Amino acid sequence: MTIAEKPMTGDSTDIRVRLGVSPLINLTGTLTTMGGISARTEAIEAAAAMMGHGIDMVELQAAASKIIADATGAEAGFVSACSAAGICMAVAGAMTGDDMAAIEQLPDTSGMKNEVLIQTGHLVNYGHPIEQDIRLTGARAVSFGAVNSATQAQLAGAIGPRTAAALYVVSHHCAPDGQIPFADFTRVCHAQDVPVIVDLAAEYDITGYHRDGADITIHSAHKFLGGATAGVVSGKKSQVRAAFLQNYGLARPMKVGKESIAAALAALQAYVSDDRAEVNAKLRKPLQAWREAVADLSGVQGDFDADPTGNPFERLRITITPEAGFAAVDLVHALETGTPSIRVRTHQLEHGSFIMDPRSLGAGEEGVVAERLRAAIQGLQGAKATGAADQVQSWKIRRANALRNWPDPLAEDAT
Ligand SMILES: *Cc1c(COP(=O)(O)O)cnc(C)c1O
């Protein structure tokens, strides 16, 4: 298929165009601000197949439990609206068990254990502060340790008569150093009968944490799995059940649809049978093309970047050095304001680099990105560089202002 035939060019077959929104090329990979991953065909077909039918949701979730258990090695599972919902439900379940009166009582936690332990270095913001997932249920987040240092002794000391659960986060957002390894964390918690909830939203490992003693784990269906927006919750049966029962309590405003459940299960089954080496070879091809596209440009460096939490694929890091004559944020701005908009991962923009993730790349987009990247750099070369740190701040402030102005565009953008 040629690029001209692709929906991304903005013809009327592209639903984005029909809705009046701009098509974009998503090189953030799976960021939910870009709608999560571009779903795999199996998930799209399953969602479409489910939408026109009636179904008993309890029965559907029981079927989901079997499929999730098979894929993850856990005893049971269900599909939630998203990982954030799954975290809330797991925390709530740790407080209520299967007591329906307690489930309806939340977020009033009177009479329940209501503290959730978390290492300070795990208090991440993945779009909102994770601590809010805990507080939403009525529980209190009790953090221990410093950002760069948490110990087993501190964890043991933080456990008390009100401790309902501990939350462990695996993410590139977490502080990189000084955190308690999972096995040690779980051993200390279990010695005092504290269940361990593991946020693995973006992590490819769907079996290992169960083997290592997790009570309940949460993965996003719309990230690496390639499903529609949903969360995959799995773990020990009694705790999964307690989390699931929150559907009749505080999780009612977090309802997952039958179509998302069908898509998540199809994605999970397809993911399990993926040939990882083959998938990775495919993902590496565009990275190589983009790296070659900038190889001869001065001040621009392209490097294959291993995933920070060890997920089994690479991204391309573009670093802009002083010889370039412009800053990384200038290039990010040029890519995102061009047509179609190209969005990249900007977590390390302050340090003069950004990252291109190939996982949501559409057919025909590899070449467009290579051309645009090269053209944008050539356009910027010779432009006067200002203080990159300031520019990154104003770029962020501009985004924040645009958000606060929603649904209206910023005055300067309303042309
Ligand atoms: C993305 C993410 C979440 C939230 O996942 P959703 O399924 O979008 O709610 C939670 N925790 C971490 C570490 C994440 O990266």
XYZ file of C-alpha atoms and ligand atoms in Angstrom:
430
model
C 0.000 0.000 0.000
C 1.440 3.390 -0.915
C 1.447 6.282 1.491
C -1.125 8.110 -0.631
C -3.603 5.298 0.038
C -3.096 5.404 3.789
C -5.772 6.872 6.012
C -3.054 8.910 7.782
C -2.840 11.200 4.776
C -6.162 12.526 5.927
C -8.688 11.276 3.406
C -12.339 10.772 4.350
C -11.840 7.066 5.177
C -9.833 8.110 8.243
C -12.186 8.316 11.213
C -9.995 11.023 12.714
C -10.644 13.222 9.702
C -14.367 12.494 9.810
C -14.393 13.615 13.441
C -12.478 16.762 12.573
C -9.297 15.857 14.445
C -5.771 15.819 13.060
C -4.185 12.541 12.073
C -0.817 12.115 13.753
C 2.094 9.715 13.705
C 2.502 8.283 17.182
C 6.147 7.676 18.063
C 5.458 7.771 21.784
C 4.793 4.036 21.621
C 1.983 3.472 24.063
C 1.454 6.787 25.872
C -2.194 7.057 26.811
C -2.227 10.787 26.001
C -1.897 9.601 22.380
C -4.657 7.037 22.888
C -2.365 4.161 23.859
C -0.890 1.741 21.347
C -2.362 1.415 17.879
C -4.250 -1.819 18.531
C -3.397 -5.089 16.855
C -5.813 -6.560 14.313
C -6.899 -9.427 16.583
C -8.091 -6.921 19.209
C -9.866 -4.672 16.726
C -11.750 -7.627 15.276
C -12.693 -8.972 18.700
C -14.045 -5.598 19.865
C -16.097 -5.219 16.700
C -17.408 -8.778 16.984
C -18.537 -8.234 20.582
C -20.156 -4.830 20.286
C -23.403 -5.891 18.643
C -24.253 -8.606 21.185
C -25.784 -8.875 24.622
C -23.725 -10.691 27.222
C -23.784 -11.465 30.933
C -20.816 -9.407 32.160
C -20.225 -11.632 35.197
C -20.014 -14.678 32.945
C -17.791 -12.816 30.490
C -15.437 -11.838 33.314
C -15.388 -15.461 34.552
C -14.344 -16.530 31.050
C -11.765 -13.745 31.154
C -10.476 -15.153 34.434
C -9.672 -18.497 32.770
C -7.960 -16.903 29.776
C -5.946 -14.534 31.978
C -4.993 -17.362 34.336
C -3.762 -19.429 31.383
C -1.681 -16.567 30.021
C -0.211 -15.336 33.294
C 0.049 -18.428 35.445
C -2.016 -16.685 38.129
C -5.036 -18.304 39.799
C -7.602 -15.819 38.485
C -8.083 -12.495 36.734
C -10.486 -9.990 35.259
C -10.445 -7.020 32.923
C -10.746 -3.532 34.395
C -11.327 -0.182 32.693
C -7.587 0.536 32.769
C -4.592 -0.009 35.034
C -5.443 2.989 37.213
C -8.865 1.430 37.805
C -7.209 -1.923 38.504
C -4.943 -0.346 41.127
C -7.935 1.327 42.836
C -9.871 -1.940 42.775
C -6.962 -3.977 44.154
C -6.411 -1.465 46.962
C -10.118 -1.391 47.767
C -10.277 -5.185 47.704
C -7.395 -5.407 50.159
C -9.478 -3.339 52.590
C -12.907 -4.947 52.073
C -12.281 -8.559 51.107
C -15.577 -9.977 49.804
C -17.727 -8.132 52.373
C -20.403 -6.446 50.237
C -21.373 -4.025 53.006
C -17.770 -2.863 53.322
C -17.568 -2.597 49.523
C -20.562 -0.236 49.495
C -19.186 1.704 52.461
C -16.010 2.878 50.696
C -14.461 5.427 50.511
C -15.434 5.542 54.174
C -12.916 3.088 55.633
C -14.245 3.059 59.209
C -13.581 -0.313 60.762
C -11.113 -1.375 58.052
C -7.352 -1.452 57.747
C -6.737 1.537 55.499
C -3.012 2.117 54.995
C -1.129 1.254 51.826
C 2.663 1.214 51.921
C 4.725 2.474 49.026
C 8.416 3.301 48.588
C 8.950 7.032 48.099
C 10.815 6.302 44.864
C 7.656 4.627 43.530
C 5.385 7.643 44.051
C 5.275 8.268 40.314
C 3.082 10.435 38.153
C 1.996 8.542 35.034
C -0.568 11.199 34.045
C -1.696 11.801 37.588
C -0.043 10.955 40.889
C -0.308 7.214 41.633
C -0.910 8.133 45.249
C -4.325 9.397 44.140
C -5.291 5.845 43.074
C -4.791 4.868 46.708
C -6.575 7.897 48.166
C -9.552 7.543 45.821
C -10.542 4.399 47.682
C -10.428 6.133 51.063
C -7.100 4.509 51.924
C -4.060 6.475 52.994
C -0.738 6.172 51.195
C 2.088 5.644 53.664
C 5.415 6.241 51.964
C 8.733 5.166 53.421
C 12.372 5.658 52.523
C 13.852 8.494 50.488
C 13.572 8.980 46.739
C 16.911 7.264 46.166
C 17.008 4.899 49.102
C 14.543 2.490 50.684
C 15.440 -0.441 52.910
C 13.821 -3.644 54.074
C 14.117 -2.392 57.647
C 12.146 0.746 56.758
C 9.489 -1.395 55.076
C 9.213 -3.734 58.051
C 9.040 -0.720 60.367
C 6.257 0.902 58.335
C 3.998 -2.152 58.614
C 1.484 -1.699 61.392
C -1.973 -2.796 62.550
C -3.651 -0.556 59.954
C -1.630 -1.799 56.968
C -4.005 -3.162 54.323
C -1.555 -3.714 51.463
C 1.689 -2.613 49.887
C 1.948 -1.248 46.359
C 5.038 -1.992 44.252
C 5.552 -0.126 40.975
C 7.683 -1.284 38.054
C 8.142 1.565 35.608
C 10.666 3.802 33.883
C 9.031 6.561 35.930
C 10.310 5.095 39.238
C 13.483 6.397 40.838
C 16.272 4.384 39.167
C 18.412 3.640 42.216
C 18.099 2.450 45.764
C 14.713 0.716 45.565
C 13.965 -2.584 47.315
C 14.103 -5.525 44.885
C 10.717 -7.148 44.369
C 11.568 -10.507 45.934
C 12.827 -8.838 49.139
C 9.857 -6.478 49.238
C 7.438 -9.390 48.976
C 9.262 -11.483 51.566
C 9.123 -8.692 54.159
C 5.423 -7.999 53.429
C 4.389 -11.639 53.492
C 6.208 -12.251 56.775
C 3.584 -9.928 58.263
C 0.671 -11.064 56.047
C 0.592 -7.886 53.994
C -0.561 -8.509 50.398
C 1.530 -7.023 47.593
C -0.133 -5.242 44.680
C 2.140 -4.741 41.654
C 1.628 -2.015 39.075
C 3.097 -3.471 35.866
C 1.080 -1.284 33.530
C 3.680 -1.091 30.768
C 5.759 -4.170 31.615
C 6.026 -7.109 29.202
C 6.531 -9.707 31.942
C 3.082 -11.151 32.647
C 4.190 -14.301 34.490
C 7.355 -13.613 36.515
C 5.855 -11.516 39.288
C 3.287 -14.228 40.026
C 6.088 -16.768 40.278
C 7.855 -14.399 42.671
C 4.855 -14.144 44.980
C 2.796 -11.137 43.869
C -0.720 -11.216 45.274
C -2.210 -9.182 42.476
C -0.714 -7.563 39.363
C -2.055 -5.015 36.911
C -1.120 -4.590 33.238
C -2.560 -2.143 30.718
C -4.265 -3.719 27.720
C -3.693 -0.619 25.582
C 0.071 -0.594 25.999
C 2.385 -3.466 24.993
C -0.496 -5.959 24.665
C -2.059 -4.058 21.772
C -5.661 -4.134 22.978
C -8.331 -1.493 23.433
C -8.217 0.660 26.568
C -8.489 -1.682 29.571
C -6.513 -3.212 32.407
C -5.633 -6.859 32.967
C -5.778 -7.751 36.658
C -4.447 -11.153 37.753
C -3.375 -12.868 40.919
C -4.484 -14.971 43.835
C -8.141 -15.898 43.587
C -9.416 -14.442 46.858
C -7.731 -11.107 46.202
C -8.747 -10.961 42.557
C -12.330 -11.705 43.605
C -12.270 -8.943 46.243
C -10.961 -6.504 43.618
C -13.549 -7.659 41.050
C -16.424 -7.146 43.512
C -15.577 -3.434 43.626
C -17.547 -3.275 40.342
C -20.570 -3.148 42.668
C -18.959 -0.432 44.764
C -16.542 2.361 44.023
C -15.456 0.968 40.664
C -18.867 1.550 39.106
C -17.629 4.826 37.559
C -14.692 2.808 36.191
C -16.825 0.426 34.169
C -15.110 -1.564 31.457
C -17.109 -2.334 28.310
C -17.706 -5.765 26.784
C -15.826 -4.617 23.669
C -12.738 -3.689 25.691
C -12.827 -7.023 27.503
C -13.032 -8.903 24.195
C -10.181 -6.834 22.772
C -7.996 -7.279 25.855
C -8.436 -11.046 25.813
C -7.747 -11.312 22.085
C -4.668 -9.127 22.506
C -3.442 -11.172 25.462
C -3.818 -14.455 23.593
C -2.088 -13.052 20.523
C 0.692 -11.561 22.671
C 1.405 -14.898 24.322
C 1.858 -16.577 20.955
C 3.952 -13.777 19.439
C 7.410 -14.686 18.200
C 9.356 -12.047 20.151
C 12.461 -12.238 17.926
C 10.356 -11.717 14.830
C 8.430 -8.809 16.366
C 11.661 -7.156 17.468
C 13.293 -7.555 14.067
C 10.293 -5.742 12.566
C 10.484 -2.990 15.192
C 14.208 -2.475 14.601
C 13.855 -1.792 10.881
C 12.373 1.729 11.165
C 14.866 2.606 13.901
C 17.697 1.740 11.539
C 16.138 3.786 8.747
C 15.753 6.846 10.991
C 19.261 6.485 12.320
C 20.606 6.407 8.780
C 18.495 9.422 7.847
C 20.384 11.585 10.370
C 23.788 9.889 10.258
C 25.526 12.594 8.195
C 23.947 15.597 9.963
C 26.276 17.432 12.320
C 25.302 17.684 15.976
C 22.611 15.013 15.676
C 23.213 11.588 17.098
C 20.971 8.530 16.803
C 21.471 5.660 19.249
C 19.578 2.462 19.886
C 18.235 2.748 23.386
C 17.577 -0.270 25.589
C 14.321 -0.128 27.549
C 14.966 1.263 31.050
C 13.099 -1.550 32.830
C 14.420 -4.290 30.586
C 11.414 -4.762 28.321
C 12.516 -6.716 25.261
C 12.724 -4.077 22.534
C 14.653 -0.938 21.638
C 13.882 2.641 20.756
C 15.927 5.270 18.914
C 17.314 8.100 21.004
C 18.035 11.319 19.127
C 20.529 13.517 20.947
C 21.187 17.074 19.849
C 24.698 18.267 20.701
C 25.850 21.917 20.736
C 27.329 21.663 17.201
C 23.808 21.321 15.823
C 23.035 25.014 16.371
C 19.552 24.284 17.719
C 18.053 22.487 20.690
C 16.239 19.143 20.935
C 13.053 20.979 21.913
C 13.196 22.947 18.631
C 13.202 19.703 16.693
C 10.381 18.239 18.795
C 8.388 21.400 18.133
C 9.057 21.224 14.389
C 7.972 17.576 14.266
C 4.795 18.125 16.225
C 3.686 21.263 14.393
C 4.234 19.809 10.905
C 1.640 17.870 8.917
C 0.958 15.229 9.938
C 2.028 15.935 13.488
C 4.768 13.549 14.675
C 4.802 12.961 18.442
C 7.848 11.562 20.214
C 8.759 10.630 23.797
C 10.014 13.725 25.572
C 10.758 12.499 29.122
C 14.412 13.519 28.792
C 14.044 16.645 26.698
C 15.772 18.732 29.389
C 18.875 16.671 28.749
C 18.865 17.429 25.032
C 17.396 14.197 23.733
C 14.113 12.619 22.759
C 13.064 9.111 21.903
C 11.324 7.536 18.934
C 9.297 4.422 19.743
C 8.283 2.226 16.806
C 5.450 0.258 18.411
C 2.514 2.326 17.155
C 3.969 3.044 13.735
C 1.434 2.593 10.936
C 2.094 1.122 7.510
C 3.732 3.667 5.258
C 4.767 5.946 8.114
C 8.409 4.866 8.395
C 9.432 6.748 5.266
C 7.390 9.824 6.122
C 9.117 10.045 9.491
C 12.587 9.627 7.966
C 11.944 12.438 5.467
C 10.355 14.763 7.985
C 13.074 14.182 10.554
C 15.822 14.983 8.070
C 13.994 17.986 6.613
C 13.203 19.419 10.043
C 16.846 19.163 11.129
C 18.081 20.770 7.936
C 15.510 23.538 8.368
C 16.695 24.234 11.898
C 20.411 24.056 11.188
C 21.913 27.495 11.369
C 19.005 28.784 13.465
C 20.214 30.527 16.600
C 20.099 28.288 19.661
C 18.874 29.778 22.920
C 19.094 28.268 26.404
C 17.640 24.803 25.906
C 16.468 24.426 29.509
C 14.352 27.593 29.309
C 12.913 26.538 26.006
C 11.854 23.184 27.409
C 10.125 24.980 30.278
C 8.224 27.299 27.956
C 7.268 24.336 25.766
C 5.835 22.625 28.846
C 4.081 25.767 30.070
C 2.514 26.190 26.662
C 1.138 22.640 26.824
C -0.227 23.208 30.321
C -1.885 26.439 29.205
C -3.430 24.730 26.200
C -4.862 22.061 28.484
C -6.340 24.585 30.893
C -7.988 26.325 27.962
C -9.703 23.161 26.745
C -11.927 22.827 24.726
C -10.851 26.110 23.180
C -7.527 26.513 21.373
C -4.988 28.968 22.775
C -5.531 32.433 21.315
C -2.153 32.288 19.538
C -3.127 28.956 17.909
C -6.610 30.060 16.805
C -5.843 31.125 13.284
C 0.334 3.845 32.114
C 0.584 3.576 33.533
C -0.476 3.453 34.427
C -1.888 3.710 34.034
O -2.333 2.813 33.082
P -3.788 2.983 32.464
O -4.105 1.602 31.999
O -3.667 3.938 31.342
O -4.689 3.462 33.538
C -0.199 3.112 35.735
N 1.051 2.937 36.149
C 2.109 3.054 35.326
C 3.475 2.836 35.865
C 1.908 3.386 33.986
O 2.937 3.510 33.156
